[in-house]
mmCIF file of C-alpha atoms in Angstrom:
data_model
loop_
_atom_site.group_PDB
_atom_site.id
_atom_site.type_symbol
_atom_site.label_atom_id
_atom_site.label_comp_id
_atom_site.label_asym_id
_atom_site.label_seq_id
_atom_site.Cartn_x
_atom_site.Cartn_y
_atom_site.Cartn_z
ATOM 1 C CA MET N 1 197.918 209.724 128.870
ATOM 2 C CA ASP N 2 196.271 208.068 126.151
ATOM 3 C CA ARG N 3 195.749 209.498 122.672
ATOM 4 C CA ILE N 4 194.214 208.598 119.225
ATOM 5 C CA ARG N 5 195.952 208.455 115.984
ATOM 6 C CA ILE N 6 193.983 208.810 112.815
ATOM 7 C CA ARG N 7 195.116 208.727 109.244
ATOM 8 C CA GLY N 8 192.225 209.963 107.287
ATOM 9 C CA GLY N 9 190.770 209.482 103.734
ATOM 10 C CA HIS N 10 189.122 206.361 104.118
ATOM 11 C CA PRO N 11 185.174 205.950 103.671
ATOM 12 C CA LEU N 12 183.580 204.300 106.471
ATOM 13 C CA VAL N 13 181.594 201.010 105.202
ATOM 14 C CA GLY N 14 180.133 198.334 107.745
ATOM 15 C CA GLU N 15 177.842 198.648 110.678
ATOM 16 C CA ILE N 16 178.109 199.947 114.247
ATOM 17 C CA ALA N 17 176.036 198.874 117.178
ATOM 18 C CA ILE N 18 174.627 201.729 119.211
ATOM 19 C CA GLY N 19 174.785 201.350 122.882
ATOM 20 C CA GLY N 20 172.466 202.202 125.549
ATOM 21 C CA ALA N 21 172.182 205.952 126.225
ATOM 22 C CA LYS N 22 174.382 207.387 128.823
ATOM 23 C CA ASN N 23 172.216 210.069 129.540
ATOM 24 C CA ALA N 24 169.016 207.720 130.230
ATOM 25 C CA ALA N 25 171.037 205.200 132.196
ATOM 26 C CA LEU N 26 172.472 207.761 134.800
ATOM 27 C CA PRO N 27 169.062 209.133 136.179
ATOM 28 C CA VAL N 28 167.649 205.409 135.681
ATOM 29 C CA MET N 29 170.543 204.152 137.917
ATOM 30 C CA ALA N 30 169.698 206.888 140.656
ATOM 31 C CA CYS N 31 166.154 205.203 140.750
ATOM 32 C CA GLY N 32 167.792 202.325 142.645
ATOM 33 C CA LEU N 33 167.739 204.664 145.717
ATOM 34 C CA LEU N 34 163.945 204.849 145.487
ATOM 35 C CA THR N 35 163.299 201.370 146.520
ATOM 36 C CA ASP N 36 164.721 198.558 148.927
ATOM 37 C CA ASP N 37 163.654 196.212 146.242
ATOM 38 C CA ARG N 38 165.738 194.948 143.147
ATOM 39 C CA LEU N 39 166.144 197.167 140.061
ATOM 40 C CA VAL N 40 167.434 195.303 137.028
ATOM 41 C CA LEU N 41 168.822 197.490 134.112
ATOM 42 C CA ASN N 42 169.416 196.073 130.469
ATOM 43 C CA ASN N 43 171.384 197.612 127.672
ATOM 44 C CA VAL N 44 173.727 199.660 130.084
ATOM 45 C CA PRO N 45 176.638 201.158 128.389
ATOM 46 C CA ARG N 46 180.134 200.505 129.466
ATOM 47 C CA LEU N 47 181.438 204.087 130.035
ATOM 48 C CA ALA N 48 183.355 205.916 132.643
ATOM 49 C CA ASP N 49 180.334 207.929 133.637
ATOM 50 C CA ILE N 50 178.460 204.713 134.440
ATOM 51 C CA GLY N 51 181.283 203.465 136.635
ATOM 52 C CA THR N 52 181.258 206.895 138.628
ATOM 53 C CA MET N 53 177.452 206.597 139.010
ATOM 54 C CA LYS N 54 178.154 202.833 140.272
ATOM 55 C CA ALA N 55 180.645 204.083 142.713
ATOM 56 C CA LEU N 56 178.273 206.925 144.056
ATOM 57 C CA ILE N 57 175.320 204.689 144.315
ATOM 58 C CA GLU N 58 177.335 201.813 146.155
ATOM 59 C CA GLN N 59 178.711 204.257 148.756
ATOM 60 C CA HIS N 60 174.969 205.034 149.541
ATOM 61 C CA GLY N 61 174.842 201.400 150.591
ATOM 62 C CA ILE N 62 173.013 200.022 147.348
ATOM 63 C CA ALA N 63 174.630 197.003 145.855
ATOM 64 C CA VAL N 64 175.351 197.302 142.111
ATOM 65 C CA GLU N 65 176.129 193.976 140.594
ATOM 66 C CA ARG N 66 177.100 193.086 137.041
ATOM 67 C CA LEU N 67 174.914 190.069 135.868
ATOM 68 C CA ASP N 68 176.819 189.522 132.545
ATOM 69 C CA PRO N 69 180.477 189.473 131.549
ATOM 70 C CA LEU N 70 180.344 192.840 129.697
ATOM 71 C CA GLY N 71 178.461 194.557 132.242
ATOM 72 C CA ARG N 72 175.616 195.759 130.277
ATOM 73 C CA ILE N 73 172.882 194.225 132.716
ATOM 74 C CA LEU N 74 173.137 195.793 136.306
ATOM 75 C CA SER N 75 171.275 194.676 139.389
ATOM 76 C CA LEU N 76 170.814 197.427 141.902
ATOM 77 C CA GLY N 77 169.334 196.600 145.599
ATOM 78 C CA GLY N 78 169.726 197.264 149.313
ATOM 79 C CA GLN N 79 169.212 199.608 151.921
ATOM 80 C CA ILE N 80 170.338 203.412 151.950
ATOM 81 C CA THR N 81 173.071 203.603 154.739
ATOM 82 C CA ASN N 82 174.689 206.991 153.923
ATOM 83 C CA THR N 83 173.014 210.291 152.662
ATOM 84 C CA GLU N 84 176.009 212.237 151.797
ATOM 85 C CA ALA N 85 177.375 212.259 148.341
ATOM 86 C CA PRO N 86 180.994 213.281 148.664
ATOM 87 C CA TYR N 87 183.007 215.592 146.612
ATOM 88 C CA ASP N 88 185.649 213.176 145.482
ATOM 89 C CA ILE N 89 182.936 211.291 143.322
ATOM 90 C CA VAL N 90 180.595 214.112 142.432
ATOM 91 C CA ARG N 91 183.349 216.373 141.103
ATOM 92 C CA LYS N 92 183.791 213.882 138.282
ATOM 93 C CA MET N 93 180.463 214.022 136.864
ATOM 94 C CA ARG N 94 177.541 216.765 136.986
ATOM 95 C CA ALA N 95 174.848 213.887 136.737
ATOM 96 C CA SER N 96 175.908 212.893 140.139
ATOM 97 C CA VAL N 97 173.433 215.650 141.669
ATOM 98 C CA LEU N 98 170.616 213.379 140.496
ATOM 99 C CA VAL N 99 170.936 211.581 143.567
ATOM 100 C CA LEU N 100 169.716 214.604 145.520
ATOM 101 C CA GLY N 101 165.879 214.075 144.714
ATOM 102 C CA PRO N 102 165.722 210.418 145.601
ATOM 103 C CA LEU N 103 167.803 210.593 148.762
ATOM 104 C CA LEU N 104 165.681 213.337 150.099
ATOM 105 C CA ALA N 105 162.369 211.697 149.208
ATOM 106 C CA ARG N 106 163.459 208.451 150.491
ATOM 107 C CA CYS N 107 165.432 209.598 153.730
ATOM 108 C CA GLY N 108 164.279 213.149 154.509
ATOM 109 C CA GLU N 109 167.775 214.367 154.068
ATOM 110 C CA ALA N 110 170.701 214.468 151.810
ATOM 111 C CA ARG N 111 174.079 216.296 151.727
ATOM 112 C CA VAL N 112 175.380 216.363 148.096
ATOM 113 C CA SER N 113 178.513 218.198 146.821
ATOM 114 C CA LEU N 114 178.073 220.561 144.225
ATOM 115 C CA PRO N 115 178.658 218.799 140.865
ATOM 116 C CA GLY N 116 181.507 219.028 138.292
ATOM 117 C CA GLY N 117 181.887 217.560 134.852
ATOM 118 C CA CYS N 118 182.979 219.069 131.507
ATOM 119 C CA ALA N 119 184.133 222.744 131.553
ATOM 120 C CA ILE N 120 181.598 223.801 129.160
ATOM 121 C CA GLY N 121 179.483 226.328 131.033
ATOM 122 C CA THR N 122 178.204 227.018 134.645
ATOM 123 C CA ARG N 123 175.182 224.778 134.545
ATOM 124 C CA PRO N 124 173.752 225.848 137.935
ATOM 125 C CA VAL N 125 171.534 223.646 140.056
ATOM 126 C CA ASP N 126 169.103 226.522 141.103
ATOM 127 C CA MET N 127 166.236 225.024 139.232
ATOM 128 C CA HIS N 128 166.774 221.568 141.071
ATOM 129 C CA LEU N 129 166.924 223.308 144.596
ATOM 130 C CA LYS N 130 164.052 225.844 144.090
ATOM 131 C CA GLY N 131 161.647 222.980 143.026
ATOM 132 C CA LEU N 132 162.647 220.880 146.099
ATOM 133 C CA GLU N 133 161.999 223.800 148.211
ATOM 134 C CA GLN N 134 158.688 224.155 146.685
ATOM 135 C CA MET N 135 158.058 220.557 147.783
ATOM 136 C CA GLY N 136 158.842 221.551 151.161
ATOM 137 C CA ALA N 137 162.468 220.937 151.600
ATOM 138 C CA THR N 138 164.710 223.437 153.605
ATOM 139 C CA ILE N 139 168.081 223.672 151.692
ATOM 140 C CA THR N 140 171.380 225.431 152.513
ATOM 141 C CA LEU N 141 174.601 225.768 150.770
ATOM 142 C CA GLU N 142 177.742 225.576 152.819
ATOM 143 C CA SER N 143 181.385 224.519 152.137
ATOM 144 C CA GLY N 144 180.530 223.467 148.645
ATOM 145 C CA TYR N 145 177.753 221.158 149.660
ATOM 146 C CA ILE N 146 174.042 221.081 149.286
ATOM 147 C CA ASP N 147 172.356 220.383 152.494
ATOM 148 C CA ALA N 148 168.490 219.334 152.097
ATOM 149 C CA ARG N 149 165.996 218.378 154.797
ATOM 150 C CA VAL N 150 162.432 217.819 154.921
ATOM 151 C CA GLN N 151 159.972 217.256 157.828
ATOM 152 C CA GLY N 152 157.947 213.928 156.971
ATOM 153 C CA ARG N 153 157.391 213.449 153.350
ATOM 154 C CA LEU N 154 157.926 215.922 150.503
ATOM 155 C CA ARG N 155 154.719 217.572 149.611
ATOM 156 C CA GLY N 156 153.192 217.841 145.879
ATOM 157 C CA ALA N 157 153.612 221.174 144.153
ATOM 158 C CA ASP N 158 152.712 223.226 141.142
ATOM 159 C CA ILE N 159 156.307 223.781 139.820
ATOM 160 C CA VAL N 160 157.102 225.931 136.658
ATOM 161 C CA LEU N 161 160.738 225.676 135.404
ATOM 162 C CA PRO N 162 162.125 228.962 134.111
ATOM 163 C CA MET N 163 163.541 226.739 131.271
ATOM 164 C CA PRO N 164 163.150 222.924 130.283
ATOM 165 C CA SER N 165 166.222 221.745 132.213
ATOM 166 C CA VAL N 166 166.907 218.186 131.919
ATOM 167 C CA GLY N 167 168.680 217.589 135.061
ATOM 168 C CA ALA N 168 166.062 219.429 137.040
ATOM 169 C CA THR N 169 163.102 217.681 135.451
ATOM 170 C CA GLU N 170 164.791 214.361 136.367
ATOM 171 C CA ASN N 171 165.583 215.281 140.016
ATOM 172 C CA LEU N 172 162.075 216.482 140.482
ATOM 173 C CA LEU N 173 160.303 213.737 138.699
ATOM 174 C CA MET N 174 161.992 211.078 140.914
ATOM 175 C CA ALA N 175 161.575 213.077 144.225
ATOM 176 C CA ALA N 176 157.661 213.760 143.195
ATOM 177 C CA SER N 177 157.169 209.936 142.728
ATOM 178 C CA LEU N 178 157.534 209.431 146.592
ATOM 179 C CA ALA N 179 155.807 212.833 147.489
ATOM 180 C CA ASP N 180 152.576 213.380 149.271
ATOM 181 C CA GLY N 181 150.066 214.499 146.977
ATOM 182 C CA ILE N 182 150.301 215.590 143.247
ATOM 183 C CA THR N 183 153.155 217.338 141.511
ATOM 184 C CA THR N 184 152.783 219.235 138.295
ATOM 185 C CA LEU N 185 155.835 219.949 136.426
ATOM 186 C CA ARG N 186 155.289 222.612 133.899
ATOM 187 C CA ASN N 187 157.935 223.758 131.029
ATOM 188 C CA ALA N 188 159.535 220.143 131.716
ATOM 189 C CA ALA N 189 162.275 218.940 129.559
ATOM 190 C CA ARG N 190 160.960 216.436 126.809
ATOM 191 C CA GLU N 191 164.079 214.721 125.726
ATOM 192 C CA PRO N 192 163.708 210.885 125.250
ATOM 193 C CA GLU N 193 165.940 210.229 128.247
ATOM 194 C CA ILE N 194 162.984 211.924 130.210
ATOM 195 C CA GLU N 195 160.615 209.513 128.693
ATOM 196 C CA ASP N 196 162.845 206.583 129.376
ATOM 197 C CA LEU N 197 163.063 207.599 133.289
ATOM 198 C CA ALA N 198 159.386 208.124 133.442
ATOM 199 C CA HIS N 199 158.791 204.751 132.074
ATOM 200 C CA CYS N 200 161.182 203.135 134.483
ATOM 201 C CA LEU N 201 159.520 204.783 137.464
ATOM 202 C CA ILE N 202 156.127 203.557 136.131
ATOM 203 C CA SER N 203 157.439 199.970 136.037
ATOM 204 C CA MET N 204 158.474 200.604 139.704
ATOM 205 C CA GLY N 205 154.993 201.555 140.703
ATOM 206 C CA ALA N 206 155.040 205.418 140.125
ATOM 207 C CA LYS N 207 151.867 207.257 138.764
ATOM 208 C CA ILE N 208 152.989 209.816 135.811
ATOM 209 C CA GLU N 209 150.863 211.349 133.107
ATOM 210 C CA GLY N 210 151.974 213.550 130.340
ATOM 211 C CA ILE N 211 155.005 211.816 129.235
ATOM 212 C CA GLY N 212 156.708 213.248 126.121
ATOM 213 C CA THR N 213 154.973 216.713 126.821
ATOM 214 C CA GLY N 214 156.201 219.760 128.703
ATOM 215 C CA GLU N 215 153.673 219.291 131.402
ATOM 216 C CA LEU N 216 154.221 216.021 133.727
ATOM 217 C CA ARG N 217 151.787 215.324 136.282
ATOM 218 C CA ILE N 218 152.831 213.093 139.087
ATOM 219 C CA GLU N 219 150.634 211.567 141.985
ATOM 220 C CA GLY N 220 153.073 210.354 144.617
ATOM 221 C CA VAL N 221 153.078 207.023 146.188
ATOM 222 C CA LYS N 222 154.154 205.795 149.483
ATOM 223 C CA HIS N 223 156.454 203.054 148.104
ATOM 224 C CA LEU N 224 158.114 202.071 145.111
ATOM 225 C CA HIS N 225 158.906 198.435 144.121
ATOM 226 C CA GLY N 226 161.570 196.756 142.098
ATOM 227 C CA ALA N 227 161.443 196.244 138.277
ATOM 228 C CA GLU N 228 163.246 195.329 135.072
ATOM 229 C CA HIS N 229 164.054 198.311 132.500
ATOM 230 C CA SER N 230 165.944 198.253 129.207
ATOM 231 C CA ILE N 231 167.789 201.586 128.489
ATOM 232 C CA ILE N 232 166.941 203.292 125.268
ATOM 233 C CA PRO N 233 169.781 203.541 122.454
ATOM 234 C CA ASP N 234 171.985 206.627 122.539
ATOM 235 C CA ARG N 235 170.851 209.164 120.216
ATOM 236 C CA ILE N 236 173.843 211.261 120.627
ATOM 237 C CA GLU N 237 176.278 208.299 119.591
ATOM 238 C CA THR N 238 173.577 207.586 116.899
ATOM 239 C CA GLY N 239 174.056 211.219 115.486
ATOM 240 C CA SER N 240 177.763 211.228 115.909
ATOM 241 C CA TYR N 241 178.322 208.166 113.757
ATOM 242 C CA ALA N 242 175.872 209.372 111.187
ATOM 243 C CA CYS N 243 178.320 212.382 111.009
ATOM 244 C CA ALA N 244 181.143 209.943 110.546
ATOM 245 C CA ALA N 245 179.539 208.169 107.645
ATOM 246 C CA ALA N 246 178.728 211.541 105.917
ATOM 247 C CA ILE N 247 182.052 213.288 106.597
ATOM 248 C CA THR N 248 183.902 210.211 104.897
ATOM 249 C CA GLY N 249 181.476 209.619 102.144
ATOM 250 C CA GLY N 250 180.660 206.268 103.472
ATOM 251 C CA ARG N 251 177.991 203.997 104.194
ATOM 252 C CA LEU N 252 177.067 202.890 107.797
ATOM 253 C CA LEU N 253 174.236 200.716 109.259
ATOM 254 C CA LEU N 254 173.854 202.055 112.730
ATOM 255 C CA ARG N 255 172.287 199.066 114.543
ATOM 256 C CA ASN N 256 169.656 199.638 117.120
ATOM 257 C CA ALA N 257 169.235 203.360 116.265
ATOM 258 C CA ARG N 258 166.022 205.040 116.451
ATOM 259 C CA LEU N 259 164.907 207.710 113.970
ATOM 260 C CA ASP N 260 162.202 209.082 116.221
ATOM 261 C CA HIS N 261 164.721 209.946 118.846
ATOM 262 C CA LEU N 262 166.750 212.090 116.582
ATOM 263 C CA GLY N 263 164.540 215.030 116.178
ATOM 264 C CA ALA N 264 166.150 218.108 114.593
ATOM 265 C CA VAL N 265 169.436 216.135 113.883
ATOM 266 C CA ALA N 266 167.898 213.879 111.399
ATOM 267 C CA ARG N 267 166.054 216.879 109.650
ATOM 268 C CA THR N 268 169.301 218.963 109.572
ATOM 269 C CA LEU N 269 171.540 216.287 108.192
ATOM 270 C CA ARG N 270 168.928 215.542 105.440
ATOM 271 C CA GLU N 271 168.906 219.105 104.489
ATOM 272 C CA ALA N 272 172.898 219.181 104.395
ATOM 273 C CA GLY N 273 172.848 216.198 101.909
ATOM 274 C CA VAL N 274 172.956 213.189 104.161
ATOM 275 C CA GLU N 275 170.784 210.222 103.514
ATOM 276 C CA ILE N 276 169.102 208.494 106.486
ATOM 277 C CA GLU N 277 167.039 205.187 105.887
ATOM 278 C CA GLU N 278 164.932 203.516 108.452
ATOM 279 C CA GLN N 279 165.479 199.705 108.445
ATOM 280 C CA ASP N 280 164.278 197.000 110.680
ATOM 281 C CA SER N 281 167.677 196.717 112.461
ATOM 282 C CA GLY N 282 168.312 200.372 112.579
ATOM 283 C CA LEU N 283 169.368 203.335 110.459
ATOM 284 C CA LEU N 284 171.228 203.415 107.101
ATOM 285 C CA VAL N 285 173.466 206.525 106.795
ATOM 286 C CA SER N 286 175.268 207.575 103.699
ATOM 287 C CA ARG N 287 176.188 210.464 101.395
ATOM 288 C CA ARG N 288 176.265 209.998 97.674
ATOM 289 C CA ASN N 289 176.532 213.709 96.678
ATOM 290 C CA GLY N 290 178.302 216.738 98.126
ATOM 291 C CA LEU N 291 177.518 218.187 101.546
ATOM 292 C CA HIS N 292 176.134 221.919 101.641
ATOM 293 C CA GLY N 293 175.865 224.374 104.532
ATOM 294 C CA VAL N 294 172.970 224.592 106.742
ATOM 295 C CA ASP N 295 172.600 226.902 109.671
ATOM 296 C CA VAL N 296 171.713 225.451 112.985
ATOM 297 C CA MET N 297 170.675 226.555 116.719
ATOM 298 C CA THR N 298 170.870 224.308 119.499
ATOM 299 C CA GLU N 299 167.682 224.249 121.537
ATOM 300 C CA PRO N 300 165.929 221.914 124.117
ATOM 301 C CA TYR N 301 164.435 218.867 122.537
ATOM 302 C CA PRO N 302 162.898 218.343 120.015
ATOM 303 C CA GLY N 303 165.277 220.956 118.726
ATOM 304 C CA PHE N 304 169.095 220.511 117.808
ATOM 305 C CA PRO N 305 170.987 219.296 120.730
ATOM 306 C CA THR N 306 173.927 221.153 122.207
ATOM 307 C CA ASP N 307 175.659 217.628 122.460
ATOM 308 C CA MET N 308 175.622 217.310 118.860
ATOM 309 C CA GLN N 309 176.918 220.812 118.075
ATOM 310 C CA ALA N 310 180.577 220.137 117.820
ATOM 311 C CA GLN N 311 180.165 217.036 115.587
ATOM 312 C CA TYR N 312 177.943 218.892 113.221
ATOM 313 C CA MET N 313 180.240 222.097 113.169
ATOM 314 C CA VAL N 314 182.993 219.606 111.673
ATOM 315 C CA LEU N 315 180.506 218.395 109.068
ATOM 316 C CA MET N 316 179.963 221.979 107.898
ATOM 317 C CA SER N 317 183.646 222.671 107.913
ATOM 318 C CA VAL N 318 183.790 220.536 104.578
ATOM 319 C CA ALA N 319 180.391 221.589 103.365
ATOM 320 C CA GLU N 320 180.139 223.741 100.246
ATOM 321 C CA GLY N 321 179.151 227.401 101.184
ATOM 322 C CA ALA N 322 178.961 228.674 104.667
ATOM 323 C CA SER N 323 176.839 228.083 107.681
ATOM 324 C CA MET N 324 175.998 229.611 111.142
ATOM 325 C CA VAL N 325 176.114 227.429 114.320
ATOM 326 C CA THR N 326 174.465 229.110 117.201
ATOM 327 C CA GLU N 327 174.779 227.941 120.740
ATOM 328 C CA THR N 328 172.165 228.762 123.097
ATOM 329 C CA ILE N 329 172.507 226.289 125.932
ATOM 330 C CA PHE N 330 176.035 226.439 127.218
ATOM 331 C CA GLU N 331 178.061 229.691 127.024
ATOM 332 C CA ASN N 332 181.414 227.938 126.714
ATOM 333 C CA ARG N 333 180.979 225.363 124.170
ATOM 334 C CA PHE N 334 183.037 226.441 121.256
ATOM 335 C CA MET N 335 186.452 225.310 122.784
ATOM 336 C CA HIS N 336 186.963 222.771 119.872
ATOM 337 C CA VAL N 337 187.012 225.695 117.502
ATOM 338 C CA PRO N 338 190.692 226.564 117.739
ATOM 339 C CA GLU N 339 191.770 222.935 117.309
ATOM 340 C CA LEU N 340 189.550 222.464 114.090
ATOM 341 C CA ASN N 341 191.117 225.632 112.666
ATOM 342 C CA ARG N 342 194.662 224.066 113.372
ATOM 343 C CA MET N 343 193.431 221.325 110.717
ATOM 344 C CA GLY N 344 192.493 223.994 108.335
ATOM 345 C CA ALA N 345 188.939 224.670 108.871
ATOM 346 C CA ARG N 346 187.581 228.238 108.511
ATOM 347 C CA ILE N 347 185.649 228.938 111.638
ATOM 348 C CA ASN N 348 185.204 232.528 113.094
ATOM 349 C CA VAL N 349 183.178 232.772 116.490
ATOM 350 C CA HIS N 350 180.929 235.885 117.105
ATOM 351 C CA GLY N 351 179.608 235.738 120.608
ATOM 352 C CA ALA N 352 177.077 232.720 120.656
ATOM 353 C CA SER N 353 177.531 232.087 116.897
ATOM 354 C CA ALA N 354 180.258 230.563 114.843
ATOM 355 C CA ILE N 355 180.374 231.284 111.023
ATOM 356 C CA VAL N 356 181.804 227.960 109.269
ATOM 357 C CA ARG N 357 182.953 228.566 105.837
ATOM 358 C CA GLY N 358 183.529 225.150 104.067
ATOM 359 C CA VAL N 359 186.857 224.089 102.706
ATOM 360 C CA SER N 360 187.577 221.399 100.320
ATOM 361 C CA GLN N 361 190.113 219.435 102.406
ATOM 362 C CA LEU N 362 191.160 219.412 106.277
ATOM 363 C CA SER N 363 194.851 218.585 107.070
ATOM 364 C CA GLY N 364 195.995 216.319 109.796
ATOM 365 C CA ALA N 365 197.371 217.829 112.955
ATOM 366 C CA PRO N 366 198.031 217.392 116.749
ATOM 367 C CA VAL N 367 194.954 218.552 118.498
ATOM 368 C CA MET N 368 193.872 218.685 122.078
ATOM 369 C CA ALA N 369 190.401 217.504 123.050
ATOM 370 C CA THR N 370 188.771 219.911 125.799
ATOM 371 C CA ASP N 371 185.487 218.109 126.499
ATOM 372 C CA LEU N 372 183.299 214.936 125.745
ATOM 373 C CA ARG N 373 181.641 215.899 122.573
ATOM 374 C CA ALA N 374 184.857 218.067 121.408
ATOM 375 C CA SER N 375 186.757 214.713 121.504
ATOM 376 C CA LEU N 376 184.506 213.062 119.039
ATOM 377 C CA SER N 377 184.465 216.212 116.783
ATOM 378 C CA LEU N 378 188.231 215.977 116.495
ATOM 379 C CA ILE N 379 188.108 212.323 115.534
ATOM 380 C CA LEU N 380 185.548 213.300 112.867
ATOM 381 C CA ALA N 381 187.724 215.808 111.524
ATOM 382 C CA GLY N 382 190.701 213.513 111.549
ATOM 383 C CA LEU N 383 188.663 210.978 109.605
ATOM 384 C CA ALA N 384 188.268 213.376 106.853
ATOM 385 C CA ALA N 385 191.458 215.130 107.146
ATOM 386 C CA GLU N 386 194.587 214.395 104.837
ATOM 387 C CA GLY N 387 197.458 212.962 106.624
ATOM 388 C CA GLU N 388 197.774 211.988 110.417
ATOM 389 C CA THR N 389 196.000 213.443 113.367
ATOM 390 C CA ILE N 390 196.702 212.905 116.841
ATOM 391 C CA VAL N 391 193.969 213.861 119.171
ATOM 392 C CA ASN N 392 195.360 214.192 122.896
ATOM 393 C CA ARG N 393 193.535 214.137 126.481
ATOM 394 C CA VAL N 394 191.000 211.505 125.158
ATOM 395 C CA TYR N 395 189.866 210.421 128.696
ATOM 396 C CA HIS N 396 187.031 212.943 127.966
ATOM 397 C CA LEU N 397 185.928 210.394 125.213
ATOM 398 C CA ASP N 398 185.635 207.552 127.734
ATOM 399 C CA ARG N 399 182.805 209.314 129.579
ATOM 400 C CA GLY N 400 180.219 209.070 126.663
ATOM 401 C CA TYR N 401 181.643 206.839 123.710
ATOM 402 C CA GLU N 402 182.421 203.067 124.018
ATOM 403 C CA SER N 403 185.302 201.473 121.993
ATOM 404 C CA VAL N 404 185.259 204.356 119.622
ATOM 405 C CA ALA N 405 188.459 203.248 117.901
ATOM 406 C CA GLU N 406 187.356 199.676 117.754
ATOM 407 C CA LYS N 407 184.135 200.482 116.184
ATOM 408 C CA LEU N 408 185.556 202.825 113.525
ATOM 409 C CA SER N 409 188.454 200.521 112.670
ATOM 410 C CA ALA N 410 186.078 197.619 111.928
ATOM 411 C CA CYS N 411 184.315 199.896 109.353
ATOM 412 C CA GLY N 412 187.678 200.728 107.446
ATOM 413 C CA ALA N 413 189.017 203.661 109.351
ATOM 414 C CA ASP N 414 192.912 203.984 109.998
ATOM 415 C CA ILE N 415 192.533 204.619 113.679
ATOM 416 C CA GLU N 416 194.389 203.374 116.848
ATOM 417 C CA ARG N 417 194.303 204.274 120.588
ATOM 418 C CA ILE N 418 197.812 204.722 121.838
ATOM 419 C CA SER N 419 198.509 204.214 125.609
ATOM 420 C CA GLY N 420 200.796 206.306 127.809
#
């Protein structure tokens, strides 16, 4: 099993290209199920989760072709020949449930395994199912599968989400695009990835209003057509490498990064002492003075994202003073804390909050990654630590970060990936 070795203490200097957003690419790939025409996607990241979604869509009958040697341009097209999303594929990634809405809207039926993914919480799909039921679907759960059917077309409905769920918003947005009538999604998620999905659907002929707000109005159409769409840059990758620049006292140009997508991340990092400067080619991130503790609470966008919580906690572990990190999205997302404490961090968890008391120096140690974002947080800790850090179980990393060791090494980090 692969692991990553890091010898810390080297400021990162240089530039890192920010790739396409995984969490935008996955739902946009599911749009390929909404039309028989060709959908061409640019700026697709090369990640394990993209491969999983490719395999899932292909087994539904849609051809997915790579149009360039690096696989950053995908062409999707073909007719749906199978409406079952099997456990063997869906168990690898929670986003696989995003095929449910498109399959049901196109074919009137879908059988989708209950999803898997990182073990960071229950993340039920209740909101997806209740919304589809309001649109006329009949849904049963049996033997670990969601069985959904509708007579004729889905119908427009007024749907109020109990919380702004990203996945439920995406699934219902895609389904509503082909429904009969008008669907209103209230308390919808507002993440940039939702906006990206809506823009892709509009380019395919969908009629959507309220993009970027908590209320989406979708007027269903009978058919969607092919289109070409470019995936937005990954704001979580941007935030992660911004933390890398700050924790090492370095200076990184994050090429293609967008400040307007960072929301509370940029505000919080600046308050903690990180300098972020907009440039034509991206964001320049540096730290000239010391870091200091700033409390943070994870919230739906534009609040601080749960996907940045672990990385920010590492930054706070070497900041002056104390800070409190409160997790409100997932109930099991502090699994990286014992590993950070092995490296000399002083973090105490009390329920949904972690008290972080900054230390002057972390120490290298063998640690184990427990999920995708925890993997990157341990690498950040290794970059700042004295001595050698070995991060085990880095297969999680491949789901959401492309060529981490290569990108960091090119900027001066002493880091390598060890196979076997």
